[in-house]
Amino acid sequence: VDGEVVTSPISSENAVVVDAEALEPGETAQMVNVDAPPGPLGLDFQRGSTVLSEVEDSSPLLNKVQVGWTLVKVDSEDVSHMNGSQVATRLKMRSRNPRRHLEFKPAS
């Protein structure tokens, strides 16, 4: 699973993408892009939003995403307006895809 961090929100052509591990401790990225593998992701969301409430120990995204981060896109589809149940269903619908591209906004 590859984690990328977009550190410049100005435009896609000006965006700087680096590995999540390249951030200094305490440094906050603007967006984090993660390619998720097929199958269950072990992510739980708050009921009324796409904010992560739990990353299960068995999750393939453990140490790639964090509780409190907001899922904003799944495969370039804006999911920020969905609730936790809707986004979980959307992820399950795509669970057989070879990969799912997820974009998160880290907590401030």
Coordinates of N, CA, C and O in Angstrom, one line a residue:
V1 N 0.9 -1.2 0.0 CA 0.0 0.0 0.0 C 0.9 1.2 0.0 O 1.8 1.4 0.9
D2 N 0.7 2.1 -1.0 CA 1.5 3.3 -1.1 C 0.8 4.5 -0.6 O -0.4 4.7 -0.9
G3 N 1.4 5.3 0.3 CA 0.8 6.5 0.8 C 1.5 7.7 0.2 O 2.7 7.7 0.2
E4 N 0.8 8.7 -0.3 CA 1.3 9.9 -0.9 C 0.7 11.1 -0.2 O -0.4 11.0 0.2
V5 N 1.5 12.1 -0.1 CA 1.0 13.3 0.5 C 1.0 14.5 -0.4 O 2.0 14.7 -1.1
V6 N -0.1 15.2 -0.6 CA -0.1 16.4 -1.4 C 0.0 17.5 -0.5 O -0.8 17.8 0.4
T7 N 1.1 18.3 -0.7 CA 1.4 19.3 0.2 C 1.2 20.7 -0.3 O 1.4 21.7 0.4
S8 N 0.7 20.8 -1.5 CA 0.4 22.1 -2.1 C -1.0 22.1 -2.8 O -1.2 21.4 -3.8
P9 N -2.0 22.8 -2.2 CA -3.4 22.7 -2.7 C -3.7 23.6 -3.9 O -4.8 23.6 -4.4
I10 N -2.7 24.4 -4.3 CA -3.0 25.5 -5.3 C -3.6 24.9 -6.6 O -4.6 25.4 -7.0
S11 N -3.0 23.9 -7.2 CA -3.6 23.3 -8.3 C -2.8 22.0 -8.5 O -1.8 21.7 -8.0
S12 N -3.4 21.1 -9.3 CA -2.8 19.8 -9.5 C -1.5 19.9 -10.2 O -0.6 19.1 -9.9
E13 N -1.3 20.9 -11.1 CA 0.0 21.0 -11.7 C 1.1 21.5 -10.8 O 2.3 21.3 -11.1
N14 N 0.7 22.2 -9.7 CA 1.7 22.7 -8.8 C 1.8 21.9 -7.5 O 2.6 22.2 -6.7
A15 N 1.0 20.8 -7.5 CA 1.0 19.9 -6.3 C 2.4 19.2 -6.1 O 2.9 18.8 -7.1
V16 N 2.8 19.1 -4.9 CA 4.0 18.4 -4.6 C 3.6 17.1 -3.9 O 2.9 17.2 -2.9
V17 N 4.0 16.0 -4.4 CA 3.5 14.7 -3.9 C 4.8 14.0 -3.3 O 5.8 13.8 -4.0
V18 N 4.7 13.6 -2.0 CA 5.8 12.9 -1.4 C 5.3 11.7 -0.6 O 4.1 11.7 -0.4
D19 N 6.1 10.8 -0.3 CA 5.7 9.7 0.6 C 5.3 10.2 1.9 O 5.9 11.1 2.5
A20 N 4.3 9.6 2.5 CA 3.8 10.0 3.8 C 4.9 10.0 4.9 O 5.0 10.8 5.8
E21 N 5.8 9.0 4.7 CA 6.9 8.8 5.7 C 7.9 10.0 5.6 O 8.7 10.2 6.5
A22 N 7.9 10.8 4.6 CA 8.8 11.9 4.4 C 8.5 13.1 5.2 O 9.3 14.0 5.4
L23 N 7.3 13.2 5.8 CA 6.9 14.3 6.7 C 7.7 14.3 8.0 O 7.9 13.2 8.6
E24 N 8.0 15.4 8.5 CA 8.6 15.5 9.8 C 7.6 15.3 10.9 O 6.4 15.6 10.7
P25 N 8.0 14.8 12.0 CA 7.0 14.7 13.1 C 6.4 16.0 13.4 O 7.0 17.1 13.5
G26 N 5.0 16.0 13.5 CA 4.3 17.2 13.8 C 3.9 18.0 12.6 O 3.1 18.9 12.6
E27 N 4.5 17.7 11.4 CA 4.1 18.4 10.2 C 2.8 17.8 9.6 O 2.6 16.6 9.6
T28 N 1.9 18.7 9.2 CA 0.6 18.3 8.7 C 0.5 18.5 7.2 O 0.9 19.6 6.7
A29 N 0.1 17.5 6.5 CA -0.1 17.6 5.0 C -1.5 18.2 4.7 O -2.4 18.1 5.5
Q30 N -1.7 18.7 3.5 CA -3.0 19.2 3.1 C -3.9 18.0 2.7 O -5.1 18.0 3.0
M31 N -3.4 17.1 2.0 CA -4.2 15.9 1.6 C -3.3 14.7 1.5 O -2.1 14.8 1.2
V32 N -3.8 13.5 1.9 CA -3.0 12.3 1.8 C -3.8 11.3 0.9 O -5.0 11.1 1.0
N33 N -3.0 10.8 -0.1 CA -3.6 9.9 -1.1 C -3.0 8.5 -0.8 O -1.8 8.3 -0.6
V34 N -4.0 7.5 -0.8 CA -3.6 6.2 -0.4 C -4.3 5.2 -1.4 O -5.4 5.3 -1.7
D35 N -3.5 4.3 -2.0 CA -4.0 3.3 -2.8 C -4.3 2.0 -2.0 O -3.4 1.5 -1.4
A36 N -5.6 1.7 -1.9 CA -6.0 0.6 -1.0 C -6.2 -0.7 -1.8 O -6.6 -0.6 -3.0
P37 N -5.8 -1.8 -1.2 CA -5.9 -3.1 -2.0 C -7.3 -3.6 -2.0 O -8.2 -3.1 -1.3
P38 N -7.6 -4.7 -2.8 CA -8.9 -5.3 -2.7 C -9.2 -5.8 -1.4 O -8.3 -6.1 -0.6
G39 N -10.5 -6.1 -1.1 CA -10.9 -6.7 0.2 C -11.3 -5.7 1.2 O -11.3 -4.5 1.0
P40 N -11.6 -6.2 2.4 CA -12.0 -5.3 3.5 C -10.9 -4.4 3.9 O -9.7 -4.7 3.9
L41 N -11.3 -3.1 4.3 CA -10.2 -2.1 4.7 C -10.1 -1.9 6.2 O -9.2 -1.4 6.6
G42 N -11.1 -2.4 6.9 CA -11.0 -2.3 8.4 C -11.1 -0.8 8.8 O -10.4 -0.4 9.8
L43 N -11.9 0.0 8.2 CA -12.1 1.4 8.5 C -13.5 1.6 9.0 O -14.4 1.2 8.4
D44 N -13.6 2.4 10.1 CA -15.0 2.7 10.6 C -15.1 4.3 10.6 O -14.1 4.9 10.9
F45 N -16.2 4.7 10.2 CA -16.5 6.2 10.1 C -17.5 6.6 11.1 O -18.4 5.9 11.5
Q46 N -17.4 7.9 11.4 CA -18.4 8.5 12.3 C -19.8 8.4 11.6 O -19.8 8.5 10.3
R47 N -20.8 8.3 12.3 CA -22.2 8.1 11.7 C -22.6 9.1 10.7 O -23.1 8.8 9.6
G48 N -22.4 10.4 11.0 CA -22.9 11.4 10.2 C -21.9 12.0 9.2 O -22.2 13.1 8.6
S49 N -20.7 11.4 9.1 CA -19.7 12.0 8.2 C -18.7 11.0 7.7 O -18.9 9.8 8.0
T50 N -17.7 11.4 7.0 CA -16.7 10.5 6.5 C -15.4 10.7 7.3 O -14.3 10.3 6.8
V51 N -15.5 11.1 8.5 CA -14.4 11.2 9.4 C -14.1 9.8 10.0 O -15.0 9.1 10.5
L52 N -12.8 9.4 9.9 CA -12.5 8.0 10.5 C -12.6 8.0 12.0 O -12.1 8.9 12.7
S53 N -13.3 7.0 12.5 CA -13.5 6.9 13.9 C -12.6 5.7 14.5 O -12.3 5.7 15.6
E54 N -12.2 4.8 13.5 CA -11.4 3.7 14.0 C -10.7 3.1 12.7 O -11.2 3.0 11.7
V55 N -9.4 2.7 12.9 CA -8.6 2.0 12.0 C -8.3 0.7 12.7 O -7.5 0.6 13.6
E56 N -8.9 -0.4 12.3 CA -8.8 -1.7 12.9 C -7.3 -2.2 12.8 O -6.6 -1.9 11.8
D57 N -6.9 -3.0 13.8 CA -5.6 -3.6 13.8 C -5.3 -4.4 12.6 O -4.1 -4.6 12.1
S58 N -6.3 -5.0 12.0 CA -6.2 -5.9 10.8 C -6.2 -5.1 9.5 O -6.1 -5.7 8.4
S59 N -6.4 -3.8 9.6 CA -6.6 -3.0 8.4 C -5.3 -2.9 7.6 O -4.2 -2.7 8.1
P60 N -5.4 -3.1 6.2 CA -4.2 -3.0 5.4 C -3.7 -1.5 5.3 O -2.6 -1.2 4.8
L61 N -4.5 -0.6 5.9 CA -4.2 0.8 5.9 C -3.7 1.3 7.2 O -3.4 2.5 7.4
L62 N -3.5 0.3 8.2 CA -2.9 0.7 9.5 C -1.6 1.4 9.3 O -0.8 0.9 8.5
N63 N -1.4 2.5 10.0 CA -0.1 3.3 9.9 C 0.0 4.1 8.6 O 1.0 4.7 8.3
K64 N -1.1 4.0 7.8 CA -1.1 4.9 6.5 C -2.2 6.0 6.7 O -2.0 7.0 6.1
V65 N -3.2 5.7 7.5 CA -4.3 6.7 7.7 C -4.5 6.7 9.2 O -4.1 5.8 10.0
Q66 N -5.1 7.8 9.7 CA -5.3 8.0 11.1 C -6.7 8.4 11.5 O -7.4 9.0 10.7
V67 N -7.1 8.0 12.7 CA -8.4 8.4 13.3 C -8.5 9.9 13.2 O -7.5 10.6 13.5
G68 N -9.6 10.5 12.8 CA -9.8 11.9 12.8 C -9.7 12.5 11.4 O -10.1 13.6 11.1
W69 N -9.1 11.7 10.5 CA -8.9 12.1 9.1 C -10.3 12.0 8.4 O -11.1 11.1 8.7
T70 N -10.5 12.9 7.4 CA -11.8 12.9 6.6 C -11.5 12.3 5.2 O -10.6 12.8 4.5
L71 N -12.3 11.3 4.9 CA -12.2 10.7 3.5 C -13.0 11.7 2.6 O -14.2 11.9 2.8
V72 N -12.3 12.2 1.6 CA -13.0 13.2 0.7 C -13.2 12.6 -0.7 O -14.1 13.1 -1.4
K73 N -12.4 11.7 -1.1 CA -12.6 11.1 -2.5 C -12.3 9.6 -2.5 O -11.4 9.1 -1.8
V74 N -13.1 8.9 -3.3 CA -12.8 7.5 -3.6 C -12.8 7.3 -5.1 O -13.8 7.6 -5.8
D75 N -11.6 6.9 -5.6 CA -11.4 6.8 -7.1 C -11.9 8.1 -7.8 O -12.7 8.0 -8.7
S76 N -11.5 9.3 -7.3 CA -11.8 10.6 -7.8 C -13.3 11.0 -7.7 O -13.7 12.1 -8.2
E77 N -14.1 10.2 -7.0 CA -15.5 10.6 -6.7 C -15.5 11.3 -5.4 O -15.1 10.8 -4.4
D78 N -16.1 12.5 -5.4 CA -16.3 13.3 -4.1 C -17.3 12.6 -3.2 O -18.4 12.4 -3.6
V79 N -16.8 12.2 -2.0 CA -17.7 11.5 -1.1 C -17.8 12.3 0.2 O -18.4 11.8 1.2
S80 N -17.3 13.5 0.2 CA -17.3 14.3 1.4 C -18.7 14.7 2.0 O -18.8 15.0 3.1
H81 N -19.7 14.6 1.1 CA -21.0 14.9 1.5 C -21.8 13.7 2.1 O -22.9 13.9 2.6
M82 N -21.2 12.5 2.0 CA -21.9 11.3 2.4 C -21.7 11.1 3.9 O -20.9 11.8 4.6
N83 N -22.6 10.3 4.5 CA -22.5 9.9 5.9 C -21.6 8.6 6.0 O -21.3 8.0 5.0
G84 N -21.3 8.2 7.2 CA -20.5 7.0 7.4 C -21.0 5.8 6.8 O -20.2 5.0 6.2
S85 N -22.3 5.5 6.9 CA -22.9 4.3 6.3 C -22.8 4.3 4.7 O -22.4 3.3 4.1
Q86 N -23.0 5.5 4.2 CA -23.0 5.6 2.7 C -21.6 5.4 2.2 O -21.4 4.7 1.2
V87 N -20.6 6.0 2.8 CA -19.2 5.8 2.3 C -18.7 4.4 2.6 O -18.0 3.8 1.7
A88 N -19.1 3.8 3.7 CA -18.7 2.4 3.9 C -19.3 1.5 2.8 O -18.7 0.6 2.3
T89 N -20.6 1.7 2.4 CA -21.2 1.0 1.3 C -20.5 1.2 0.0 O -20.2 0.3 -0.7
R90 N -20.1 2.4 -0.3 CA -19.4 2.8 -1.5 C -18.0 2.0 -1.5 O -17.7 1.4 -2.6
L91 N -17.3 1.9 -0.4 CA -16.0 1.2 -0.4 C -16.3 -0.3 -0.6 O -15.5 -0.9 -1.3
K92 N -17.3 -0.8 0.0 CA -17.6 -2.3 -0.1 C -18.0 -2.6 -1.6 O -17.6 -3.7 -2.1
M93 N -18.7 -1.7 -2.2 CA -19.1 -1.9 -3.6 C -17.9 -2.1 -4.5 O -17.9 -2.8 -5.5
R94 N -16.8 -1.4 -4.1 CA -15.5 -1.5 -4.9 C -14.5 -2.4 -4.3 O -13.3 -2.3 -4.7
S95 N -14.9 -3.3 -3.4 CA -13.9 -4.1 -2.7 C -13.2 -5.1 -3.6 O -12.2 -5.7 -3.2
R96 N -13.8 -5.4 -4.8 CA -13.1 -6.4 -5.7 C -12.2 -5.7 -6.7 O -11.6 -6.4 -7.5
N97 N -12.2 -4.4 -6.7 CA -11.3 -3.7 -7.6 C -9.9 -4.0 -7.2 O -9.6 -4.1 -6.1
P98 N -9.0 -4.0 -8.2 CA -7.6 -4.3 -7.9 C -7.0 -3.2 -7.0 O -6.1 -3.5 -6.2
R99 N -7.5 -2.0 -7.0 CA -7.1 -1.0 -6.1 C -8.2 0.1 -6.0 O -9.0 0.2 -7.0
R100 N -8.2 0.8 -4.9 CA -9.1 1.9 -4.7 C -8.3 3.1 -4.3 O -7.5 3.0 -3.3
H101 N -8.4 4.2 -5.0 CA -7.6 5.4 -4.7 C -8.4 6.2 -3.7 O -9.5 6.7 -4.0
L102 N -7.9 6.4 -2.5 CA -8.6 7.2 -1.5 C -7.8 8.5 -1.2 O -6.6 8.5 -1.1
E103 N -8.6 9.5 -1.0 CA -8.0 10.8 -0.7 C -8.5 11.3 0.7 O -9.7 11.4 0.8
F104 N -7.6 11.5 1.6 CA -8.0 12.0 2.9 C -7.5 13.4 3.2 O -6.4 13.8 2.8
K105 N -8.3 14.1 4.1 CA -7.8 15.4 4.6 C -7.4 15.1 6.1 O -8.3 14.7 6.9
P106 N -6.2 15.2 6.4 CA -5.7 15.0 7.8 C -6.4 16.0 8.7 O -6.8 17.1 8.3
A107 N -6.6 15.6 10.0 CA -7.1 16.5 11.0 C -6.1 17.6 11.2 O -4.9 17.4 11.1
S108 N -6.6 18.8 11.5 CA -5.7 20.0 11.8 C -5.1 19.9 13.1 O -5.6 19.4 14.1

